[in-house]
GROMACS .gro file of C-alpha atoms in nm:
model
  347
    1UNK     CA    1  18.637  13.169  10.189
    2UNK     CA    2  18.440  12.801  10.165
    3UNK     CA    3  18.400  12.721   9.792
    4UNK     CA    4  18.037  12.791   9.642
    5UNK     CA    5  17.773  12.576   9.518
    6UNK     CA    6  17.837  12.761   9.189
    7UNK     CA    7  18.203  12.704   9.194
    8UNK     CA    8  18.167  12.335   9.257
    9UNK     CA    9  17.932  12.289   9.004
   10UNK     CA   10  18.159  12.448   8.763
   11UNK     CA   11  18.386  12.127   8.709
   12UNK     CA   12  18.104  11.920   8.673
   13UNK     CA   13  18.117  11.909   8.295
   14UNK     CA   14  18.463  11.842   8.294
   15UNK     CA   15  18.340  11.483   8.489
   16UNK     CA   16  18.142  11.411   8.297
   17UNK     CA   17  18.321  11.503   7.993
   18UNK     CA   18  18.622  11.169   8.128
   19UNK     CA   19  18.240  10.969   8.151
   20UNK     CA   20  18.153  11.066   7.861
   21UNK     CA   21  18.515  10.977   7.663
   22UNK     CA   22  18.542  10.585   7.874
   23UNK     CA   23  18.294  10.507   7.774
   24UNK     CA   24  18.339  10.610   7.361
   25UNK     CA   25  18.627  10.408   7.332
   26UNK     CA   26  18.447  10.083   7.444
   27UNK     CA   27  18.166  10.241   7.069
   28UNK     CA   28  17.876  10.291   7.326
   29UNK     CA   29  17.570  10.323   7.118
   30UNK     CA   30  17.454  10.671   7.110
   31UNK     CA   31  17.131  10.613   7.293
   32UNK     CA   32  17.305  10.423   7.568
   33UNK     CA   33  17.520  10.702   7.585
   34UNK     CA   34  17.297  11.037   7.629
   35UNK     CA   35  17.158  10.789   7.879
   36UNK     CA   36  17.401  10.742   8.099
   37UNK     CA   37  17.490  11.080   8.038
   38UNK     CA   38  17.102  11.177   8.125
   39UNK     CA   39  17.117  10.929   8.476
   40UNK     CA   40  17.447  11.163   8.531
   41UNK     CA   41  17.265  11.454   8.564
   42UNK     CA   42  16.961  11.413   8.683
   43UNK     CA   43  17.092  11.207   8.993
   44UNK     CA   44  17.402  11.380   9.108
   45UNK     CA   45  17.331  11.735   9.075
   46UNK     CA   46  17.084  11.946   9.228
   47UNK     CA   47  17.102  11.863   9.571
   48UNK     CA   48  17.290  12.097   9.866
   49UNK     CA   49  17.624  11.894   9.794
   50UNK     CA   50  17.770  11.989  10.172
   51UNK     CA   51  17.964  11.671  10.160
   52UNK     CA   52  18.124  11.730   9.812
   53UNK     CA   53  18.219  12.030   9.904
   54UNK     CA   54  18.343  11.957  10.266
   55UNK     CA   55  18.605  11.787  10.044
   56UNK     CA   56  18.712  12.149   9.924
   57UNK     CA   57  18.675  12.338  10.228
   58UNK     CA   58  18.872  12.107  10.426
   59UNK     CA   59  19.170  12.060  10.198
   60UNK     CA   60  19.171  12.488  10.189
   61UNK     CA   61  19.176  12.473  10.590
   62UNK     CA   62  19.480  12.200  10.612
   63UNK     CA   63  19.689  12.391  10.332
   64UNK     CA   64  19.619  12.710  10.504
   65UNK     CA   65  19.518  12.908  10.217
   66UNK     CA   66  19.145  12.860   9.978
   67UNK     CA   67  19.202  12.646   9.681
   68UNK     CA   68  19.149  12.883   9.376
   69UNK     CA   69  18.847  12.762   9.112
   70UNK     CA   70  18.958  12.717   8.782
   71UNK     CA   71  19.320  12.568   8.900
   72UNK     CA   72  19.394  12.195   8.857
   73UNK     CA   73  19.439  12.214   9.252
   74UNK     CA   74  19.047  12.326   9.264
   75UNK     CA   75  18.980  12.065   9.001
   76UNK     CA   76  19.139  11.726   9.166
   77UNK     CA   77  18.994  11.825   9.552
   78UNK     CA   78  18.664  11.971   9.360
   79UNK     CA   79  18.658  11.581   9.228
   80UNK     CA   80  18.706  11.430   9.508
   81UNK     CA   81  18.388  11.582   9.624
   82UNK     CA   82  18.186  11.490   9.337
   83UNK     CA   83  18.304  11.131   9.402
   84UNK     CA   84  18.092  11.139   9.709
   85UNK     CA   85  17.813  11.330   9.529
   86UNK     CA   86  17.818  10.962   9.306
   87UNK     CA   87  17.816  10.793   9.607
   88UNK     CA   88  17.540  10.980   9.718
   89UNK     CA   89  17.333  10.947   9.415
   90UNK     CA   90  17.412  10.508   9.359
   91UNK     CA   91  17.241  10.554   9.714
   92UNK     CA   92  16.972  10.744   9.665
   93UNK     CA   93  16.879  10.584   9.363
   94UNK     CA   94  16.851  10.267   9.533
   95UNK     CA   95  16.684  10.390   9.811
   96UNK     CA   96  16.404  10.530   9.675
   97UNK     CA   97  16.352  10.171   9.518
   98UNK     CA   98  16.324   9.992   9.815
   99UNK     CA   99  16.106  10.314  10.012
  100UNK     CA  100  15.864  10.355   9.728
  101UNK     CA  101  15.919  10.713   9.745
  102UNK     CA  102  15.761  10.981   9.473
  103UNK     CA  103  15.985  11.273   9.461
  104UNK     CA  104  16.343  11.412   9.548
  105UNK     CA  105  16.479  11.715   9.499
  106UNK     CA  106  16.136  11.806   9.413
  107UNK     CA  107  16.173  11.585   9.089
  108UNK     CA  108  16.004  11.288   9.039
  109UNK     CA  109  16.259  10.963   9.160
  110UNK     CA  110  16.454  10.888   8.881
  111UNK     CA  111  16.319  10.539   8.872
  112UNK     CA  112  15.934  10.693   8.857
  113UNK     CA  113  16.047  10.946   8.567
  114UNK     CA  114  15.965  10.883   8.214
  115UNK     CA  115  16.047  10.541   8.084
  116UNK     CA  116  16.334  10.476   8.348
  117UNK     CA  117  16.127  10.198   8.599
  118UNK     CA  118  16.372   9.946   8.675
  119UNK     CA  119  16.636  10.052   8.446
  120UNK     CA  120  16.736  10.258   8.767
  121UNK     CA  121  16.866   9.938   8.913
  122UNK     CA  122  17.152   9.940   8.658
  123UNK     CA  123  17.190  10.326   8.573
  124UNK     CA  124  17.245  10.268   9.005
  125UNK     CA  125  17.501  10.070   8.952
  126UNK     CA  126  17.680  10.324   8.675
  127UNK     CA  127  17.679  10.596   8.923
  128UNK     CA  128  17.930  10.360   9.182
  129UNK     CA  129  18.126  10.285   8.913
  130UNK     CA  130  18.184  10.607   8.770
  131UNK     CA  131  18.396  10.663   9.098
  132UNK     CA  132  18.634  10.404   9.023
  133UNK     CA  133  18.718  10.514   8.687
  134UNK     CA  134  18.753  10.889   8.833
  135UNK     CA  135  19.019  10.779   9.065
  136UNK     CA  136  19.189  10.610   8.826
  137UNK     CA  137  19.230  10.805   8.606
  138UNK     CA  138  19.363  11.152   8.777
  139UNK     CA  139  19.482  11.001   9.115
  140UNK     CA  140  19.668  10.671   9.005
  141UNK     CA  141  20.038  10.850   9.006
  142UNK     CA  142  19.942  10.934   9.350
  143UNK     CA  143  20.051  10.755   9.654
  144UNK     CA  144  19.718  10.769   9.829
  145UNK     CA  145  19.530  10.645   9.523
  146UNK     CA  146  19.540  10.231   9.620
  147UNK     CA  147  19.379  10.411   9.999
  148UNK     CA  148  19.142  10.618   9.870
  149UNK     CA  149  19.037  10.282   9.681
  150UNK     CA  150  18.964  10.127   9.985
  151UNK     CA  151  18.853  10.371  10.154
  152UNK     CA  152  18.522  10.455   9.922
  153UNK     CA  153  18.496  10.049   9.898
  154UNK     CA  154  18.474  10.041  10.273
  155UNK     CA  155  18.220  10.322  10.419
  156UNK     CA  156  18.046  10.187  10.120
  157UNK     CA  157  17.996   9.839  10.271
  158UNK     CA  158  17.974  10.046  10.601
  159UNK     CA  159  17.687  10.215  10.439
  160UNK     CA  160  17.504   9.956  10.285
  161UNK     CA  161  17.506   9.737  10.630
  162UNK     CA  162  17.356  10.084  10.792
  163UNK     CA  163  17.079  10.073  10.570
  164UNK     CA  164  17.041   9.661  10.615
  165UNK     CA  165  17.019   9.759  10.987
  166UNK     CA  166  16.703  10.018  10.883
  167UNK     CA  167  16.534   9.761  10.659
  168UNK     CA  168  16.529   9.506  10.925
  169UNK     CA  169  16.433   9.717  11.198
  170UNK     CA  170  16.192   9.926  11.047
  171UNK     CA  171  16.002   9.766  10.777
  172UNK     CA  172  15.701  10.076  10.648
  173UNK     CA  173  15.418   9.787  10.655
  174UNK     CA  174  15.533   9.649  11.015
  175UNK     CA  175  15.573   9.768  11.277
  176UNK     CA  176  15.699   9.618  11.590
  177UNK     CA  177  15.811   9.857  11.814
  178UNK     CA  178  15.996   9.565  12.047
  179UNK     CA  179  16.236   9.558  11.730
  180UNK     CA  180  16.343   9.906  11.823
  181UNK     CA  181  16.620  10.048  12.092
  182UNK     CA  182  16.866  10.318  12.137
  183UNK     CA  183  17.129  10.044  12.041
  184UNK     CA  184  16.995  10.006  11.667
  185UNK     CA  185  16.974  10.344  11.637
  186UNK     CA  186  17.301  10.404  11.680
  187UNK     CA  187  17.428  10.159  11.482
  188UNK     CA  188  17.190  10.252  11.160
  189UNK     CA  189  17.311  10.622  11.222
  190UNK     CA  190  17.635  10.573  11.227
  191UNK     CA  191  17.699  10.303  10.958
  192UNK     CA  192  17.414  10.481  10.776
  193UNK     CA  193  17.509  10.837  10.779
  194UNK     CA  194  17.852  10.919  10.967
  195UNK     CA  195  18.073  10.734  10.797
  196UNK     CA  196  17.984  10.872  10.460
  197UNK     CA  197  17.909  11.166  10.552
  198UNK     CA  198  18.134  11.297  10.782
  199UNK     CA  199  18.428  11.131  10.795
  200UNK     CA  200  18.448  11.048  10.427
  201UNK     CA  201  18.472  11.366  10.331
  202UNK     CA  202  18.749  11.451  10.602
  203UNK     CA  203  18.940  11.115  10.500
  204UNK     CA  204  18.944  11.279  10.165
  205UNK     CA  205  19.086  11.561  10.224
  206UNK     CA  206  19.355  11.416  10.351
  207UNK     CA  207  19.472  11.209  10.174
  208UNK     CA  208  19.466  11.479   9.882
  209UNK     CA  209  19.692  11.693  10.128
  210UNK     CA  210  19.894  11.403  10.205
  211UNK     CA  211  19.834  11.382  10.562
  212UNK     CA  212  19.621  11.071  10.597
  213UNK     CA  213  19.873  10.967  10.939
  214UNK     CA  214  19.700  10.682  11.073
  215UNK     CA  215  19.673  10.913  11.388
  216UNK     CA  216  19.538  11.225  11.160
  217UNK     CA  217  19.278  10.915  11.015
  218UNK     CA  218  19.228  10.776  11.389
  219UNK     CA  219  19.109  11.107  11.539
  220UNK     CA  220  18.887  11.209  11.281
  221UNK     CA  221  18.671  10.923  11.317
  222UNK     CA  222  18.696  10.974  11.689
  223UNK     CA  223  18.540  11.285  11.626
  224UNK     CA  224  18.309  11.282  11.298
  225UNK     CA  225  18.160  10.962  11.406
  226UNK     CA  226  17.989  11.084  11.785
  227UNK     CA  227  17.930  11.440  11.559
  228UNK     CA  228  17.768  11.243  11.262
  229UNK     CA  229  17.542  11.057  11.553
  230UNK     CA  230  17.447  11.442  11.707
  231UNK     CA  231  17.345  11.526  11.350
  232UNK     CA  232  17.123  11.198  11.295
  233UNK     CA  233  16.932  11.298  11.638
  234UNK     CA  234  16.926  11.667  11.595
  235UNK     CA  235  16.776  11.533  11.265
  236UNK     CA  236  16.517  11.376  11.375
  237UNK     CA  237  16.424  11.592  11.639
  238UNK     CA  238  16.329  11.890  11.422
  239UNK     CA  239  16.148  11.609  11.204
  240UNK     CA  240  15.874  11.630  11.438
  241UNK     CA  241  15.951  11.959  11.616
  242UNK     CA  242  16.049  12.235  11.400
  243UNK     CA  243  15.823  12.448  11.220
  244UNK     CA  244  15.731  12.271  10.776
  245UNK     CA  245  15.802  12.668  10.675
  246UNK     CA  246  16.172  12.672  10.810
  247UNK     CA  247  16.237  12.308  10.804
  248UNK     CA  248  16.111  12.382  10.414
  249UNK     CA  249  15.968  11.970  10.390
  250UNK     CA  250  15.708  11.822  10.619
  251UNK     CA  251  15.859  11.519  10.898
  252UNK     CA  252  15.755  11.179  10.777
  253UNK     CA  253  15.945  10.975  11.088
  254UNK     CA  254  15.651  10.933  11.231
  255UNK     CA  255  15.435  10.767  10.966
  256UNK     CA  256  15.682  10.641  10.792
  257UNK     CA  257  15.795  10.429  11.123
  258UNK     CA  258  16.133  10.544  11.133
  259UNK     CA  259  16.385  10.434  11.366
  260UNK     CA  260  16.415  10.743  11.501
  261UNK     CA  261  16.645  10.912  11.807
  262UNK     CA  262  16.256  11.029  11.920
  263UNK     CA  263  16.089  10.719  11.923
  264UNK     CA  264  16.366  10.525  12.130
  265UNK     CA  265  16.412  10.800  12.410
  266UNK     CA  266  15.981  10.772  12.354
  267UNK     CA  267  16.033  10.364  12.483
  268UNK     CA  268  16.277  10.441  12.745
  269UNK     CA  269  16.033  10.696  12.916
  270UNK     CA  270  15.640  10.560  12.864
  271UNK     CA  271  15.439  10.457  13.144
  272UNK     CA  272  15.278  10.111  12.983
  273UNK     CA  273  14.916  10.341  12.924
  274UNK     CA  274  15.137  10.559  12.718
  275UNK     CA  275  15.341  10.289  12.535
  276UNK     CA  276  14.988  10.191  12.446
  277UNK     CA  277  14.923  10.457  12.295
  278UNK     CA  278  15.270  10.473  12.066
  279UNK     CA  279  15.186  10.139  11.966
  280UNK     CA  280  14.812  10.235  11.795
  281UNK     CA  281  15.006  10.571  11.639
  282UNK     CA  282  15.322  10.489  11.533
  283UNK     CA  283  15.406  10.410  11.187
  284UNK     CA  284  15.026  10.492  11.050
  285UNK     CA  285  14.975  10.601  10.717
  286UNK     CA  286  14.733  10.869  10.955
  287UNK     CA  287  14.774  11.235  11.040
  288UNK     CA  288  14.524  11.198  11.363
  289UNK     CA  289  14.722  10.914  11.469
  290UNK     CA  290  15.081  11.095  11.409
  291UNK     CA  291  14.903  11.386  11.604
  292UNK     CA  292  14.850  11.193  11.891
  293UNK     CA  293  15.235  11.028  11.880
  294UNK     CA  294  15.338  11.435  11.856
  295UNK     CA  295  15.119  11.456  12.216
  296UNK     CA  296  15.266  11.182  12.363
  297UNK     CA  297  15.578  11.355  12.250
  298UNK     CA  298  15.530  11.639  12.425
  299UNK     CA  299  15.374  11.485  12.689
  300UNK     CA  300  15.729  11.324  12.775
  301UNK     CA  301  15.898  11.688  12.743
  302UNK     CA  302  16.102  11.512  12.437
  303UNK     CA  303  16.197  11.882  12.289
  304UNK     CA  304  16.317  11.981  12.648
  305UNK     CA  305  16.563  11.650  12.749
  306UNK     CA  306  16.637  11.712  12.332
  307UNK     CA  307  16.815  12.066  12.417
  308UNK     CA  308  16.945  11.947  12.734
  309UNK     CA  309  17.098  11.618  12.549
  310UNK     CA  310  17.256  11.885  12.283
  311UNK     CA  311  17.428  12.067  12.529
  312UNK     CA  312  17.612  11.784  12.683
  313UNK     CA  313  17.674  11.579  12.337
  314UNK     CA  314  17.784  11.968  12.176
  315UNK     CA  315  18.034  11.993  12.507
  316UNK     CA  316  18.178  11.657  12.486
  317UNK     CA  317  18.242  11.727  12.103
  318UNK     CA  318  18.405  12.060  12.174
  319UNK     CA  319  18.673  11.869  12.466
  320UNK     CA  320  18.723  11.606  12.193
  321UNK     CA  321  18.825  11.896  11.937
  322UNK     CA  322  19.064  12.124  12.166
  323UNK     CA  323  19.275  11.784  12.217
  324UNK     CA  324  19.320  11.766  11.893
  325UNK     CA  325  19.717  11.716  11.829
  326UNK     CA  326  19.786  11.978  11.501
  327UNK     CA  327  20.174  11.848  11.480
  328UNK     CA  328  20.033  11.586  11.174
  329UNK     CA  329  19.907  11.852  11.017
  330UNK     CA  330  19.545  11.800  11.113
  331UNK     CA  331  19.355  12.151  11.193
  332UNK     CA  332  19.096  12.144  11.532
  333UNK     CA  333  18.961  12.407  11.281
  334UNK     CA  334  18.859  12.147  11.020
  335UNK     CA  335  18.603  11.997  11.325
  336UNK     CA  336  18.517  12.300  11.467
  337UNK     CA  337  18.381  12.428  11.097
  338UNK     CA  338  18.159  12.113  11.066
  339UNK     CA  339  18.044  12.159  11.458
  340UNK     CA  340  17.982  12.561  11.398
  341UNK     CA  341  17.767  12.414  11.085
  342UNK     CA  342  17.471  12.184  11.242
  343UNK     CA  343  17.524  12.340  11.599
  344UNK     CA  344  17.181  12.498  11.680
  345UNK     CA  345  17.023  12.433  11.289
  346UNK     CA  346  16.679  12.470  11.264
  347UNK     CA  347  16.671  12.338  10.920
   0.00000   0.00000   0.00000
């Protein structure tokens, strides 16, 4: 049985207590300590926690038995999951400042919360540092300790490279479609999303169960990176074509000048006249102009094109999963579970 959000969240107070204890040894003044705890809770809890929970679920699949809530075993696997959630929190707090975003998970972004402002930058650094304090406290004795430290550093840097490419390719206030390309889309997606959202949870679970052989890690990369790329293309497709009621949010990619899968496919198919329509209407905070871009997407039959592309990508992934060698403790089921969650999703 997959872990539930309630079960996963049950270990969070212990993690906060660990971080508080660490600060108390420095005699951090109470006001600063309370602030840190508030930032931890505001920014880390309240999301779907898919990345974090998949560490627990993957560890259970690799072990061949469900990790029992309340045991030390469950705590240590969930802790690794919460470290990904802390990494995500660090990225989101920073990202929201860079993008001048207003809300996150239905609340004001942290930097817009009362009395926070640019203190949020330091809070973001503290969220990231928390990962390494927790790793040291709970994993220093394990032989995979330094591998996990390096994995977190590497994936963090990869995500930052993806963010750099994204910010430079598609600044919100300067639209230049010549700057877009499918190659850039692919780089942004793989580095900004696929490494930390798909590969990191599985790599951590492999370390947790002692099956992180070079071969297993490579196999995981070879399957999960293309899966992450497919996931983002699907996300971009849903942003423009899904019913906002079902999706649970209103798509903003067109108005935000995103270097999305759709606009890059459109750029490959347009006539000079259609390209002019794109150039005049893409990346503008104007719903009438957004509607014109969507009209062009329909004209170019991008929805139908996506459906065919999706089937091809999923067929490729299934072939790769079928070839997984289970002799070193890796299981096909790990990848099948990930694929099931995203194939044909509507939100």
